[in-house]
Amino acid sequence: NQHMAREILYNALIKKYEAEIADANAKVTIMLIDPRIIPEHIDITGEIDKELGRIEAAESKMAILQRVYGRN
């Protein structure tokens, strides 16, 4: 059934984006709470910026998916 396949794919994508957001958010939170866990040679602000970019991208993709392909 096409409707069932669409629903399965839609839900899988939502979960993928939610997991991406949760993962990046956890990393940012940990880096902000205790930056000592990051080796000294790593650019911590650059790493936080990268994780924020992951959150932004996943949130944007999820919003597009919901707006364009979600149920009305």
Coordinates of C-alpha atoms in Angstrom, one line a residue:
N1 CA 0.0 0.0 0.0
Q2 CA 1.4 3.4 -1.1
H3 CA -0.1 5.2 1.9
M4 CA 1.5 2.8 4.3
A5 CA 4.9 3.1 2.6
R6 CA 4.7 6.9 2.6
E7 CA 3.8 6.9 6.3
I8 CA 6.7 4.6 7.2
L9 CA 9.2 6.7 5.3
Y10 CA 7.8 10.0 6.7
N11 CA 8.0 8.7 10.3
A12 CA 11.6 7.3 9.7
L13 CA 12.7 10.7 8.5
I14 CA 11.2 12.5 11.4
K15 CA 13.0 10.1 13.8
K16 CA 16.2 10.6 11.9
Y17 CA 16.0 14.4 12.3
E18 CA 15.0 14.2 15.9
A19 CA 18.0 11.9 16.6
E20 CA 20.4 14.2 14.8
I21 CA 19.1 17.2 16.9
A22 CA 19.3 15.2 20.1
D23 CA 22.9 14.0 19.4
A24 CA 24.1 17.5 18.4
N25 CA 22.3 19.1 21.4
A26 CA 23.9 16.6 23.8
K27 CA 27.4 17.4 22.4
V28 CA 26.9 21.2 22.7
T29 CA 25.5 20.9 26.2
I30 CA 28.5 18.7 27.3
M31 CA 31.0 21.1 25.7
L32 CA 29.4 24.1 27.4
I33 CA 29.2 22.4 30.8
D34 CA 32.7 21.0 30.8
P35 CA 35.0 22.0 27.9
R36 CA 37.9 20.1 29.6
I37 CA 36.6 16.9 28.1
I38 CA 37.6 18.2 24.7
P39 CA 41.3 17.8 23.9
E40 CA 43.2 21.1 23.9
H41 CA 44.0 20.9 20.2
I42 CA 40.4 21.1 19.2
D43 CA 38.8 24.4 18.4
I44 CA 35.9 24.2 20.8
T45 CA 34.0 27.2 19.4
G46 CA 34.4 25.7 16.0
E47 CA 33.1 22.3 17.2
I48 CA 30.1 24.0 18.9
D49 CA 29.4 25.9 15.7
K50 CA 29.5 22.7 13.7
E51 CA 27.0 21.0 16.1
L52 CA 24.7 24.0 15.9
G53 CA 24.8 23.8 12.1
R54 CA 23.7 20.1 12.4
I55 CA 20.8 21.2 14.6
E56 CA 19.9 24.0 12.2
A57 CA 20.0 21.6 9.2
A58 CA 18.0 18.9 10.8
E59 CA 15.3 21.3 12.1
S60 CA 15.0 22.9 8.7
K61 CA 14.7 19.6 6.9
M62 CA 12.1 18.4 9.5
A63 CA 10.1 21.6 9.1
I64 CA 10.1 21.3 5.3
L65 CA 9.1 17.6 5.5
Q66 CA 6.2 18.5 7.9
R67 CA 5.1 21.5 5.9
V68 CA 5.2 20.1 2.4
Y69 CA 4.6 16.4 3.0
G70 CA 2.9 16.2 6.4
R71 CA -0.8 15.4 6.9
N72 CA -3.2 18.3 6.6

